[in-house]
PDB file of C-alpha atoms in Angstrom:
ATOM      1  CA  UNK J 251     102.308 135.078 101.525  1.00  0.00           C
ATOM      2  CA  UNK J 252      98.669 135.583 102.464  1.00  0.00           C
ATOM      3  CA  UNK J 253      96.084 133.311 103.511  1.00  0.00           C
ATOM      4  CA  UNK J 254      92.579 133.191 102.892  1.00  0.00           C
ATOM      5  CA  UNK J 255      89.537 131.075 102.236  1.00  0.00           C
ATOM      6  CA  UNK J 256      87.790 131.810  99.538  1.00  0.00           C
ATOM      7  CA  UNK J 257      83.868 131.371  97.910  1.00  0.00           C
ATOM      8  CA  UNK J 258      82.927 131.698  94.121  1.00  0.00           C
ATOM      9  CA  UNK J 259      79.427 132.543  92.951  1.00  0.00           C
ATOM     10  CA  UNK J 260      77.747 130.333  90.404  1.00  0.00           C
ATOM     11  CA  UNK J 261      76.745 131.906  87.141  1.00  0.00           C
ATOM     12  CA  UNK J 262      76.802 129.241  84.011  1.00  0.00           C
ATOM     13  CA  UNK J 263      79.279 130.030  81.759  1.00  0.00           C
ATOM     14  CA  UNK J 264      80.801 133.123  83.187  1.00  0.00           C
ATOM     15  CA  UNK J 265      83.966 131.098  85.295  1.00  0.00           C
ATOM     16  CA  UNK J 266      86.347 133.044  83.204  1.00  0.00           C
ATOM     17  CA  UNK J 267      85.293 136.253  85.606  1.00  0.00           C
ATOM     18  CA  UNK J 268      85.798 134.471  88.595  1.00  0.00           C
ATOM     19  CA  UNK J 269      89.495 133.218  87.549  1.00  0.00           C
ATOM     20  CA  UNK J 270      90.172 136.757  86.405  1.00  0.00           C
ATOM     21  CA  UNK J 271      89.256 137.916  90.190  1.00  0.00           C
ATOM     22  CA  UNK J 272      91.381 135.089  91.872  1.00  0.00           C
ATOM     23  CA  UNK J 273      94.365 136.136  89.776  1.00  0.00           C
ATOM     24  CA  UNK J 274      93.515 139.344  91.243  1.00  0.00           C
ATOM     25  CA  UNK J 275      94.396 137.670  94.092  1.00  0.00           C
ATOM     26  CA  UNK J 276      97.277 135.395  93.297  1.00  0.00           C
ATOM     27  CA  UNK J 277      99.395 138.192  91.408  1.00  0.00           C
ATOM     28  CA  UNK J 278      98.931 140.591  94.648  1.00  0.00           C
ATOM     29  CA  UNK J 279     102.426 142.106  96.005  1.00  0.00           C
ATOM     30  CA  UNK J 280     101.400 139.989  98.853  1.00  0.00           C
ATOM     31  CA  UNK J 281      99.936 136.715  96.735  1.00  0.00           C
ATOM     32  CA  UNK J 282      97.036 135.032  98.081  1.00  0.00           C
ATOM     33  CA  UNK J 283      97.413 131.207  98.678  1.00  0.00           C
ATOM     34  CA  UNK J 284      93.744 129.775  99.676  1.00  0.00           C
ATOM     35  CA  UNK J 285      93.127 127.035 102.178  1.00  0.00           C
ATOM     36  CA  UNK J 286      89.366 125.964 101.470  1.00  0.00           C
ATOM     37  CA  UNK J 287      87.318 127.392  98.668  1.00  0.00           C
ATOM     38  CA  UNK J 288      83.388 126.848  97.975  1.00  0.00           C
ATOM     39  CA  UNK J 289      81.730 127.342  95.272  1.00  0.00           C
ATOM     40  CA  UNK J 290      78.080 126.662  93.609  1.00  0.00           C
ATOM     41  CA  UNK J 291      78.039 125.564  90.093  1.00  0.00           C
ATOM     42  CA  UNK J 292      80.720 127.304  87.814  1.00  0.00           C
ATOM     43  CA  UNK J 293      82.034 128.594  91.032  1.00  0.00           C
ATOM     44  CA  UNK J 294      82.102 124.665  91.999  1.00  0.00           C
ATOM     45  CA  UNK J 295      83.813 123.980  89.022  1.00  0.00           C
ATOM     46  CA  UNK J 296      86.497 126.970  89.412  1.00  0.00           C
ATOM     47  CA  UNK J 297      86.670 126.309  92.898  1.00  0.00           C
ATOM     48  CA  UNK J 298      87.256 122.636  92.378  1.00  0.00           C
ATOM     49  CA  UNK J 299      90.048 123.273  89.968  1.00  0.00           C
ATOM     50  CA  UNK J 300      91.749 125.100  92.286  1.00  0.00           C
ATOM     51  CA  UNK J 301      90.914 122.837  95.471  1.00  0.00           C
ATOM     52  CA  UNK J 302      92.821 120.211  93.158  1.00  0.00           C
ATOM     53  CA  UNK J 303      96.257 122.189  93.404  1.00  0.00           C
ATOM     54  CA  UNK J 304      96.085 123.613  89.855  1.00  0.00           C
ATOM     55  CA  UNK J 305      97.753 127.332  89.796  1.00  0.00           C
ATOM     56  CA  UNK J 306      95.571 130.186  88.583  1.00  0.00           C
ATOM     57  CA  UNK J 307      97.411 130.039  85.633  1.00  0.00           C
ATOM     58  CA  UNK J 308      96.507 126.583  84.895  1.00  0.00           C
ATOM     59  CA  UNK J 309      92.933 126.833  85.903  1.00  0.00           C
ATOM     60  CA  UNK J 310      92.894 130.085  82.902  1.00  0.00           C
ATOM     61  CA  UNK J 311      94.602 127.579  79.882  1.00  0.00           C
ATOM     62  CA  UNK J 312      91.771 124.823  81.529  1.00  0.00           C
ATOM     63  CA  UNK J 313      88.825 127.497  81.648  1.00  0.00           C
ATOM     64  CA  UNK J 314      90.345 128.395  77.632  1.00  0.00           C
ATOM     65  CA  UNK J 315      90.041 125.647  76.285  1.00  0.00           C
ATOM     66  CA  UNK J 316      86.629 124.206  77.467  1.00  0.00           C
ATOM     67  CA  UNK J 317      84.730 124.155  74.304  1.00  0.00           C
ATOM     68  CA  UNK J 318      81.045 125.156  76.397  1.00  0.00           C
ATOM     69  CA  UNK J 319      78.984 124.291  72.973  1.00  0.00           C
ATOM     70  CA  UNK J 320      80.215 120.658  73.909  1.00  0.00           C
ATOM     71  CA  UNK J 321      77.673 120.987  77.074  1.00  0.00           C
ATOM     72  CA  UNK J 322      74.995 120.757  74.930  1.00  0.00           C
ATOM     73  CA  UNK J 323      74.958 117.034  74.637  1.00  0.00           C
ATOM     74  CA  UNK J 324      72.175 114.489  74.483  1.00  0.00           C
ATOM     75  CA  UNK J 325      71.450 110.709  74.567  1.00  0.00           C
ATOM     76  CA  UNK J 326      69.846 108.060  73.098  1.00  0.00           C
ATOM     77  CA  UNK J 327      68.378 107.918  69.274  1.00  0.00           C
ATOM     78  CA  UNK J 328      66.906 111.285  69.528  1.00  0.00           C
ATOM     79  CA  UNK J 329      70.511 112.593  69.694  1.00  0.00           C
ATOM     80  CA  UNK J 330      70.586 111.416  66.208  1.00  0.00           C
ATOM     81  CA  UNK J 331      67.379 113.621  65.029  1.00  0.00           C
ATOM     82  CA  UNK J 332      68.541 117.051  64.383  1.00  0.00           C
ATOM     83  CA  UNK J 333      66.562 119.708  66.614  1.00  0.00           C
ATOM     84  CA  UNK J 334      64.476 117.222  67.933  1.00  0.00           C
ATOM     85  CA  UNK J 335      67.473 115.789  70.746  1.00  0.00           C
ATOM     86  CA  UNK J 336      67.077 118.424  73.172  1.00  0.00           C
ATOM     87  CA  UNK J 337      63.516 119.194  73.072  1.00  0.00           C
ATOM     88  CA  UNK J 338      62.891 115.173  73.848  1.00  0.00           C
ATOM     89  CA  UNK J 339      65.768 115.515  76.332  1.00  0.00           C
ATOM     90  CA  UNK J 340      63.237 118.255  78.255  1.00  0.00           C
ATOM     91  CA  UNK J 341      60.386 116.968  77.587  1.00  0.00           C
ATOM     92  CA  UNK J 342      61.402 113.116  78.830  1.00  0.00           C
ATOM     93  CA  UNK J 343      64.236 113.546  80.636  1.00  0.00           C
ATOM     94  CA  UNK J 344      63.387 117.306  82.725  1.00  0.00           C
ATOM     95  CA  UNK J 345      66.899 118.914  81.157  1.00  0.00           C
ATOM     96  CA  UNK J 346      67.734 119.857  77.689  1.00  0.00           C
ATOM     97  CA  UNK J 347      70.629 118.054  77.570  1.00  0.00           C
ATOM     98  CA  UNK J 348      72.338 114.785  79.144  1.00  0.00           C
ATOM     99  CA  UNK J 349      75.416 116.394  80.994  1.00  0.00           C
ATOM    100  CA  UNK J 350      77.240 113.748  80.552  1.00  0.00           C
ATOM    101  CA  UNK J 351      80.093 115.326  79.082  1.00  0.00           C
ATOM    102  CA  UNK J 352      80.418 118.300  82.026  1.00  0.00           C
ATOM    103  CA  UNK J 353      80.897 115.119  84.147  1.00  0.00           C
ATOM    104  CA  UNK J 354      83.131 113.066  81.881  1.00  0.00           C
ATOM    105  CA  UNK J 355      85.304 116.423  81.462  1.00  0.00           C
ATOM    106  CA  UNK J 356      85.183 117.761  84.974  1.00  0.00           C
ATOM    107  CA  UNK J 357      85.917 114.099  86.161  1.00  0.00           C
ATOM    108  CA  UNK J 358      89.264 113.871  83.485  1.00  0.00           C
ATOM    109  CA  UNK J 359      90.513 117.065  84.855  1.00  0.00           C
ATOM    110  CA  UNK J 360      90.503 116.341  88.688  1.00  0.00           C
ATOM    111  CA  UNK J 361      91.811 112.742  87.644  1.00  0.00           C
ATOM    112  CA  UNK J 362      94.790 114.830  86.149  1.00  0.00           C
ATOM    113  CA  UNK J 363      95.688 115.973  89.497  1.00  0.00           C
ATOM    114  CA  UNK J 364      95.329 112.957  90.937  1.00  0.00           C
ATOM    115  CA  UNK J 365      91.788 113.849  92.785  1.00  0.00           C
ATOM    116  CA  UNK J 366      88.900 110.999  92.381  1.00  0.00           C
ATOM    117  CA  UNK J 367      87.353 110.682  95.826  1.00  0.00           C
ATOM    118  CA  UNK J 368      86.966 113.318  98.559  1.00  0.00           C
ATOM    119  CA  UNK J 369      89.708 111.464 100.756  1.00  0.00           C
ATOM    120  CA  UNK J 370      92.381 113.471  97.626  1.00  0.00           C
ATOM    121  CA  UNK J 371      90.894 117.174  99.206  1.00  0.00           C
ATOM    122  CA  UNK J 372      91.547 116.523 102.737  1.00  0.00           C
ATOM    123  CA  UNK J 373      93.134 119.448 104.904  1.00  0.00           C
ATOM    124  CA  UNK J 374      96.282 119.194 106.553  1.00  0.00           C
ATOM    125  CA  UNK J 375      96.055 121.785 109.322  1.00  0.00           C
ATOM    126  CA  UNK J 376      97.465 121.059 112.488  1.00  0.00           C
ATOM    127  CA  UNK J 377      96.382 124.224 114.079  1.00  0.00           C
ATOM    128  CA  UNK J 378      92.458 123.743 112.686  1.00  0.00           C
ATOM    129  CA  UNK J 379      89.636 123.536 115.011  1.00  0.00           C
ATOM    130  CA  UNK J 380      87.206 122.505 112.491  1.00  0.00           C
ATOM    131  CA  UNK J 381      85.018 119.010 112.880  1.00  0.00           C
ATOM    132  CA  UNK J 382      86.795 116.368 111.031  1.00  0.00           C
ATOM    133  CA  UNK J 383      84.018 116.154 108.516  1.00  0.00           C
ATOM    134  CA  UNK J 384      84.684 119.909 107.645  1.00  0.00           C
ATOM    135  CA  UNK J 385      88.141 119.427 107.037  1.00  0.00           C
ATOM    136  CA  UNK J 386      88.228 119.393 102.906  1.00  0.00           C
ATOM    137  CA  UNK J 387      89.770 121.572 100.758  1.00  0.00           C
ATOM    138  CA  UNK J 388      86.510 121.979  99.078  1.00  0.00           C
ATOM    139  CA  UNK J 389      82.938 122.813  99.832  1.00  0.00           C
ATOM    140  CA  UNK J 390      80.610 122.001  96.857  1.00  0.00           C
ATOM    141  CA  UNK J 391      76.498 123.451  96.948  1.00  0.00           C
ATOM    142  CA  UNK J 392      73.960 120.881  95.873  1.00  0.00           C
ATOM    143  CA  UNK J 393      70.250 121.516  95.686  1.00  0.00           C
ATOM    144  CA  UNK J 394      69.016 117.807  96.983  1.00  0.00           C
ATOM    145  CA  UNK J 395      65.158 118.611  95.164  1.00  0.00           C
ATOM    146  CA  UNK J 396      63.816 115.248  96.861  1.00  0.00           C
ATOM    147  CA  UNK J 397      63.793 116.462 100.176  1.00  0.00           C
ATOM    148  CA  UNK J 398      64.305 120.343  99.857  1.00  0.00           C
ATOM    149  CA  UNK J 399      67.665 120.114 101.461  1.00  0.00           C
ATOM    150  CA  UNK J 400      70.766 122.167 100.594  1.00  0.00           C
ATOM    151  CA  UNK J 401      73.609 120.081 100.519  1.00  0.00           C
ATOM    152  CA  UNK J 402      77.114 121.248 101.979  1.00  0.00           C
ATOM    153  CA  UNK J 403      79.484 118.525 100.039  1.00  0.00           C
ATOM    154  CA  UNK J 404      81.346 116.914 101.599  1.00  0.00           C
ATOM    155  CA  UNK J 405      80.198 117.646 104.928  1.00  0.00           C
ATOM    156  CA  UNK J 406      76.684 116.271 104.908  1.00  0.00           C
ATOM    157  CA  UNK J 407      77.298 112.805 103.223  1.00  0.00           C
ATOM    158  CA  UNK J 408      77.658 111.327 106.317  1.00  0.00           C
ATOM    159  CA  UNK J 409      75.001 112.912 107.919  1.00  0.00           C
ATOM    160  CA  UNK J 410      71.911 113.462 105.224  1.00  0.00           C
ATOM    161  CA  UNK J 411      73.234 110.685 102.563  1.00  0.00           C
ATOM    162  CA  UNK J 412      74.506 107.714 105.103  1.00  0.00           C
ATOM    163  CA  UNK J 413      77.722 107.858 102.964  1.00  0.00           C
ATOM    164  CA  UNK J 414      82.023 108.174 103.721  1.00  0.00           C
ATOM    165  CA  UNK J 415      82.522 110.820 101.650  1.00  0.00           C
ATOM    166  CA  UNK J 416      86.308 109.294 101.112  1.00  0.00           C
ATOM    167  CA  UNK J 417      84.551 106.874  98.988  1.00  0.00           C
ATOM    168  CA  UNK J 418      82.433 109.291  96.672  1.00  0.00           C
ATOM    169  CA  UNK J 419      83.512 110.777  93.698  1.00  0.00           C
ATOM    170  CA  UNK J 420      84.190 114.749  93.877  1.00  0.00           C
ATOM    171  CA  UNK J 421      83.231 114.787  90.433  1.00  0.00           C
ATOM    172  CA  UNK J 422      79.806 113.885  90.930  1.00  0.00           C
ATOM    173  CA  UNK J 423      79.323 116.783  93.570  1.00  0.00           C
ATOM    174  CA  UNK J 424      80.530 119.295  90.935  1.00  0.00           C
ATOM    175  CA  UNK J 425      78.019 117.784  88.316  1.00  0.00           C
ATOM    176  CA  UNK J 426      75.189 118.033  90.353  1.00  0.00           C
ATOM    177  CA  UNK J 427      75.955 121.282  91.399  1.00  0.00           C
ATOM    178  CA  UNK J 428      75.674 122.361  87.586  1.00  0.00           C
ATOM    179  CA  UNK J 429      72.767 121.064  86.857  1.00  0.00           C
ATOM    180  CA  UNK J 430      71.092 124.191  85.751  1.00  0.00           C
ATOM    181  CA  UNK J 431      67.391 123.483  86.012  1.00  0.00           C
ATOM    182  CA  UNK J 432      65.735 122.826  82.378  1.00  0.00           C
ATOM    183  CA  UNK J 433      68.952 122.988  80.766  1.00  0.00           C
ATOM    184  CA  UNK J 434      71.011 119.730  82.399  1.00  0.00           C
ATOM    185  CA  UNK J 435      69.115 116.819  83.920  1.00  0.00           C
ATOM    186  CA  UNK J 436      68.923 116.542  87.462  1.00  0.00           C
ATOM    187  CA  UNK J 437      71.787 114.125  88.718  1.00  0.00           C
ATOM    188  CA  UNK J 438      70.822 111.025  90.646  1.00  0.00           C
ATOM    189  CA  UNK J 439      73.093 110.663  93.714  1.00  0.00           C
ATOM    190  CA  UNK J 440      73.709 107.492  95.759  1.00  0.00           C
ATOM    191  CA  UNK J 441      72.246 107.352  99.498  1.00  0.00           C
ATOM    192  CA  UNK J 442      71.870 104.807 101.770  1.00  0.00           C
ATOM    193  CA  UNK J 443      68.725 102.862 101.845  1.00  0.00           C
ATOM    194  CA  UNK J 444      68.750 102.338 105.414  1.00  0.00           C
ATOM    195  CA  UNK J 445      69.100 106.195 106.390  1.00  0.00           C
ATOM    196  CA  UNK J 446      66.951 108.017 104.042  1.00  0.00           C
ATOM    197  CA  UNK J 447      64.735 104.805 102.341  1.00  0.00           C
ATOM    198  CA  UNK J 448      65.857 105.254  98.931  1.00  0.00           C
ATOM    199  CA  UNK J 449      68.976 104.356  96.994  1.00  0.00           C
ATOM    200  CA  UNK J 450      69.272 108.027  95.659  1.00  0.00           C
ATOM    201  CA  UNK J 451      68.162 111.256  95.966  1.00  0.00           C
ATOM    202  CA  UNK J 452      67.265 114.028  92.792  1.00  0.00           C
ATOM    203  CA  UNK J 453      70.087 116.864  92.715  1.00  0.00           C
ATOM    204  CA  UNK J 454      69.763 120.494  90.800  1.00  0.00           C
ATOM    205  CA  UNK J 455      71.784 123.462  90.649  1.00  0.00           C
ATOM    206  CA  UNK J 456      73.094 124.152  94.018  1.00  0.00           C
ATOM    207  CA  UNK J 457      72.274 128.247  93.191  1.00  0.00           C
ATOM    208  CA  UNK J 458      68.307 127.138  93.454  1.00  0.00           C
ATOM    209  CA  UNK J 459      69.272 127.394  97.250  1.00  0.00           C
ATOM    210  CA  UNK J 460      72.396 129.325  97.885  1.00  0.00           C
ATOM    211  CA  UNK J 461      73.953 130.669  94.687  1.00  0.00           C
ATOM    212  CA  UNK J 462      76.439 132.937  97.147  1.00  0.00           C
ATOM    213  CA  UNK J 463      77.286 130.860  99.802  1.00  0.00           C
ATOM    214  CA  UNK J 464      79.643 133.904 101.527  1.00  0.00           C
ATOM    215  CA  UNK J 465      78.812 132.514 105.124  1.00  0.00           C
ATOM    216  CA  UNK J 466      79.660 129.381 104.895  1.00  0.00           C
ATOM    217  CA  UNK J 467      83.786 129.936 106.454  1.00  0.00           C
ATOM    218  CA  UNK J 468      82.680 132.093 108.517  1.00  0.00           C
ATOM    219  CA  UNK J 469      83.233 130.972 112.636  1.00  0.00           C
ATOM    220  CA  UNK J 470      80.851 130.512 115.113  1.00  0.00           C
ATOM    221  CA  UNK J 471      82.240 129.246 117.982  1.00  0.00           C
ATOM    222  CA  UNK J 472      83.100 132.972 119.587  1.00  0.00           C
ATOM    223  CA  UNK J 473      86.728 132.474 118.679  1.00  0.00           C
ATOM    224  CA  UNK J 474      88.744 135.119 115.982  1.00  0.00           C
ATOM    225  CA  UNK J 475      89.154 133.650 112.412  1.00  0.00           C
ATOM    226  CA  UNK J 476      92.986 133.157 111.667  1.00  0.00           C
ATOM    227  CA  UNK J 477      92.417 134.571 107.946  1.00  0.00           C
ATOM    228  CA  UNK J 478      89.496 136.042 105.638  1.00  0.00           C
ATOM    229  CA  UNK J 479      86.793 134.748 103.431  1.00  0.00           C
ATOM    230  CA  UNK J 480      86.763 136.257 100.216  1.00  0.00           C
ATOM    231  CA  UNK J 481      83.765 136.400  97.787  1.00  0.00           C
ATOM    232  CA  UNK J 482      83.697 136.952  94.096  1.00  0.00           C
ATOM    233  CA  UNK J 483      80.460 137.365  92.755  1.00  0.00           C
ATOM    234  CA  UNK J 484      79.736 137.842  89.161  1.00  0.00           C
ATOM    235  CA  UNK J 485      77.121 140.761  89.467  1.00  0.00           C
ATOM    236  CA  UNK J 486      77.639 144.328  90.128  1.00  0.00           C
ATOM    237  CA  UNK J 487      77.129 145.594  93.270  1.00  0.00           C
ATOM    238  CA  UNK J 488      73.443 146.097  93.698  1.00  0.00           C
ATOM    239  CA  UNK J 489      70.673 143.944  95.950  1.00  0.00           C
ATOM    240  CA  UNK J 490      67.587 144.630  93.370  1.00  0.00           C
ATOM    241  CA  UNK J 491      67.543 143.611  90.154  1.00  0.00           C
ATOM    242  CA  UNK J 492      66.464 145.764  87.720  1.00  0.00           C
ATOM    243  CA  UNK J 493      64.558 144.051  85.154  1.00  0.00           C
ATOM    244  CA  UNK J 494      60.936 145.435  84.380  1.00  0.00           C
ATOM    245  CA  UNK J 495      58.194 143.209  84.359  1.00  0.00           C
ATOM    246  CA  UNK J 496      55.303 143.724  81.510  1.00  0.00           C
ATOM    247  CA  UNK J 497      52.462 142.359  82.078  1.00  0.00           C
ATOM    248  CA  UNK J 498      52.274 140.411  78.680  1.00  0.00           C
ATOM    249  CA  UNK J 499      55.104 138.969  79.278  1.00  0.00           C
ATOM    250  CA  UNK J 500      55.336 134.866  78.337  1.00  0.00           C
ATOM    251  CA  UNK J 501      55.675 131.629  80.388  1.00  0.00           C
ATOM    252  CA  UNK J 502      58.762 131.390  79.664  1.00  0.00           C
ATOM    253  CA  UNK J 503      59.590 135.130  80.692  1.00  0.00           C
ATOM    254  CA  UNK J 504      57.568 134.246  83.971  1.00  0.00           C
ATOM    255  CA  UNK J 505      59.825 130.808  84.459  1.00  0.00           C
ATOM    256  CA  UNK J 506      62.977 132.642  84.129  1.00  0.00           C
ATOM    257  CA  UNK J 507      61.707 135.121  86.488  1.00  0.00           C
ATOM    258  CA  UNK J 508      60.439 132.713  89.097  1.00  0.00           C
ATOM    259  CA  UNK J 509      64.193 131.308  88.503  1.00  0.00           C
ATOM    260  CA  UNK J 510      66.211 134.215  89.290  1.00  0.00           C
ATOM    261  CA  UNK J 511      64.444 134.842  92.127  1.00  0.00           C
ATOM    262  CA  UNK J 512      64.976 131.624  93.586  1.00  0.00           C
ATOM    263  CA  UNK J 513      68.491 132.019  93.031  1.00  0.00           C
ATOM    264  CA  UNK J 514      69.347 135.517  94.117  1.00  0.00           C
ATOM    265  CA  UNK J 515      66.766 135.399  97.155  1.00  0.00           C
ATOM    266  CA  UNK J 516      68.574 133.543  99.863  1.00  0.00           C
ATOM    267  CA  UNK J 517      71.882 134.948  99.521  1.00  0.00           C
ATOM    268  CA  UNK J 518      70.480 138.988  98.871  1.00  0.00           C
ATOM    269  CA  UNK J 519      70.854 139.137 102.973  1.00  0.00           C
ATOM    270  CA  UNK J 520      74.632 138.355 102.696  1.00  0.00           C
ATOM    271  CA  UNK J 521      75.078 140.416  99.592  1.00  0.00           C
ATOM    272  CA  UNK J 522      73.335 143.151 101.837  1.00  0.00           C
ATOM    273  CA  UNK J 523      75.222 142.672 105.158  1.00  0.00           C
ATOM    274  CA  UNK J 524      78.292 145.489 105.293  1.00  0.00           C
ATOM    275  CA  UNK J 525      80.548 142.429 106.420  1.00  0.00           C
ATOM    276  CA  UNK J 526      80.121 140.751 103.595  1.00  0.00           C
ATOM    277  CA  UNK J 527      79.819 143.368 100.925  1.00  0.00           C
ATOM    278  CA  UNK J 528      83.189 144.422 102.286  1.00  0.00           C
ATOM    279  CA  UNK J 529      85.161 141.550 101.178  1.00  0.00           C
ATOM    280  CA  UNK J 530      83.593 140.584  98.311  1.00  0.00           C
ATOM    281  CA  UNK J 531      84.612 141.221  94.843  1.00  0.00           C
ATOM    282  CA  UNK J 532      81.724 142.177  92.467  1.00  0.00           C
ATOM    283  CA  UNK J 533      82.119 141.479  88.631  1.00  0.00           C
ATOM    284  CA  UNK J 534      79.676 143.011  86.711  1.00  0.00           C
ATOM    285  CA  UNK J 535      79.129 140.328  83.943  1.00  0.00           C
ATOM    286  CA  UNK J 536      75.681 141.849  82.996  1.00  0.00           C
ATOM    287  CA  UNK J 537      76.643 141.733  79.405  1.00  0.00           C
ATOM    288  CA  UNK J 538      76.735 137.917  79.264  1.00  0.00           C
ATOM    289  CA  UNK J 539      74.052 135.195  79.327  1.00  0.00           C
ATOM    290  CA  UNK J 540      74.650 132.196  82.205  1.00  0.00           C
ATOM    291  CA  UNK J 541      73.799 129.858  79.345  1.00  0.00           C
ATOM    292  CA  UNK J 542      75.338 131.128  76.133  1.00  0.00           C
ATOM    293  CA  UNK J 543      77.066 128.023  75.518  1.00  0.00           C
ATOM    294  CA  UNK J 544      78.645 129.524  72.459  1.00  0.00           C
ATOM    295  CA  UNK J 545      80.871 132.328  73.912  1.00  0.00           C
ATOM    296  CA  UNK J 546      83.384 133.158  71.631  1.00  0.00           C
ATOM    297  CA  UNK J 547      87.733 133.157  73.271  1.00  0.00           C
ATOM    298  CA  UNK J 548      87.288 136.819  72.922  1.00  0.00           C
ATOM    299  CA  UNK J 549      84.132 136.693  75.300  1.00  0.00           C
ATOM    300  CA  UNK J 550      86.139 134.394  77.326  1.00  0.00           C
ATOM    301  CA  UNK J 551      89.313 136.960  77.645  1.00  0.00           C
ATOM    302  CA  UNK J 552      86.608 139.874  78.214  1.00  0.00           C
ATOM    303  CA  UNK J 553      84.921 138.138  81.172  1.00  0.00           C
ATOM    304  CA  UNK J 554      88.912 137.399  82.639  1.00  0.00           C
ATOM    305  CA  UNK J 555      89.773 141.307  81.796  1.00  0.00           C
ATOM    306  CA  UNK J 556      86.912 142.239  83.780  1.00  0.00           C
ATOM    307  CA  UNK J 557      87.041 139.701  86.728  1.00  0.00           C
ATOM    308  CA  UNK J 558      90.846 140.794  86.778  1.00  0.00           C
ATOM    309  CA  UNK J 559      90.381 144.809  87.061  1.00  0.00           C
ATOM    310  CA  UNK J 560      87.390 144.233  89.634  1.00  0.00           C
ATOM    311  CA  UNK J 561      89.900 141.957  91.866  1.00  0.00           C
ATOM    312  CA  UNK J 562      92.984 144.711  91.414  1.00  0.00           C
ATOM    313  CA  UNK J 563      90.276 147.179  92.384  1.00  0.00           C
ATOM    314  CA  UNK J 564      89.127 145.338  95.768  1.00  0.00           C
ATOM    315  CA  UNK J 565      92.486 144.708  96.458  1.00  0.00           C
ATOM    316  CA  UNK J 566      93.522 148.713  96.466  1.00  0.00           C
ATOM    317  CA  UNK J 567      90.815 149.188  99.547  1.00  0.00           C
ATOM    318  CA  UNK J 568      90.984 146.041 101.432  1.00  0.00           C
ATOM    319  CA  UNK J 569      92.586 145.943 104.604  1.00  0.00           C
ATOM    320  CA  UNK J 570      92.267 142.242 106.919  1.00  0.00           C
ATOM    321  CA  UNK J 571      93.372 144.242 109.975  1.00  0.00           C
ATOM    322  CA  UNK J 572      90.808 147.474 109.633  1.00  0.00           C
ATOM    323  CA  UNK J 573      88.035 144.640 108.803  1.00  0.00           C
ATOM    324  CA  UNK J 574      88.934 142.895 111.691  1.00  0.00           C
ATOM    325  CA  UNK J 575      88.304 146.141 113.600  1.00  0.00           C
ATOM    326  CA  UNK J 576      85.131 145.948 112.878  1.00  0.00           C
ATOM    327  CA  UNK J 577      85.621 148.980 110.007  1.00  0.00           C
ATOM    328  CA  UNK J 578      83.315 147.716 107.019  1.00  0.00           C
ATOM    329  CA  UNK J 579      83.256 150.964 105.066  1.00  0.00           C
ATOM    330  CA  UNK J 580      85.881 149.947 102.742  1.00  0.00           C
TER     331      UNK J 580
END
């Protein structure tokens, strides 16, 4: 079996594309096994399922069965007023939807795998040179909007939140990472008052600061990596957005463009780096919106097929030995 670490981009409801690409890696003649997985938003969800010990086929089944329409949840008495609850959520609570179903779903799904806190995802790797705080099978990217920080959880729990990760819920981090701005309400994450002066921080979608944290597992100690870090990106291989900006665009279109710029700018340096491009599977999902919570089973299957085909195309030209030798011209 081939060894690798894996990084999965965020993409809202387009997670089936990620699953398709990972399936291609798992079905390869020399099947890949993943020691560590990192992700943002939808990538954090799929990464969490993989890190919990699910097989790729199990992850596909879970994603196929998931009804994204249930993510459109509301709370309080306004939830019973048709057409008003979601709008009130945006005005009163910084998000259209409460995000309760999302949290409950990922919490229950992980619990079915015996995963509750980060202690359940500790990495057993005697050959690892990682510091103890980094010895986990999963890393989730979260945006701490209270302080303008990118959190790499569980790595940053102790140093930036004053918490013991082994006592903190994994589902909380994934819910926070998937808090798409304006759609899901921000997640209030507990913190140590003695460290930061408050008992919680406000968290939003990790994609605001890094939607594709491709370099997260790269070594910086001058030693060679034992295996590659592979990435899956939910877009075609292009460095510049192709949307045209019109002078008469609405405020809503401006807000969407601002959000898209924030999500993409931080990671563009990785996408333009031959070292990163040559180890990334690009899945063109441009025909689907990240916030289309009414994807049909056929849509999910089409996304999965695109991911699988993209993964197979990548593997046809990928060679770890060649890459290690410095040939990034794949």
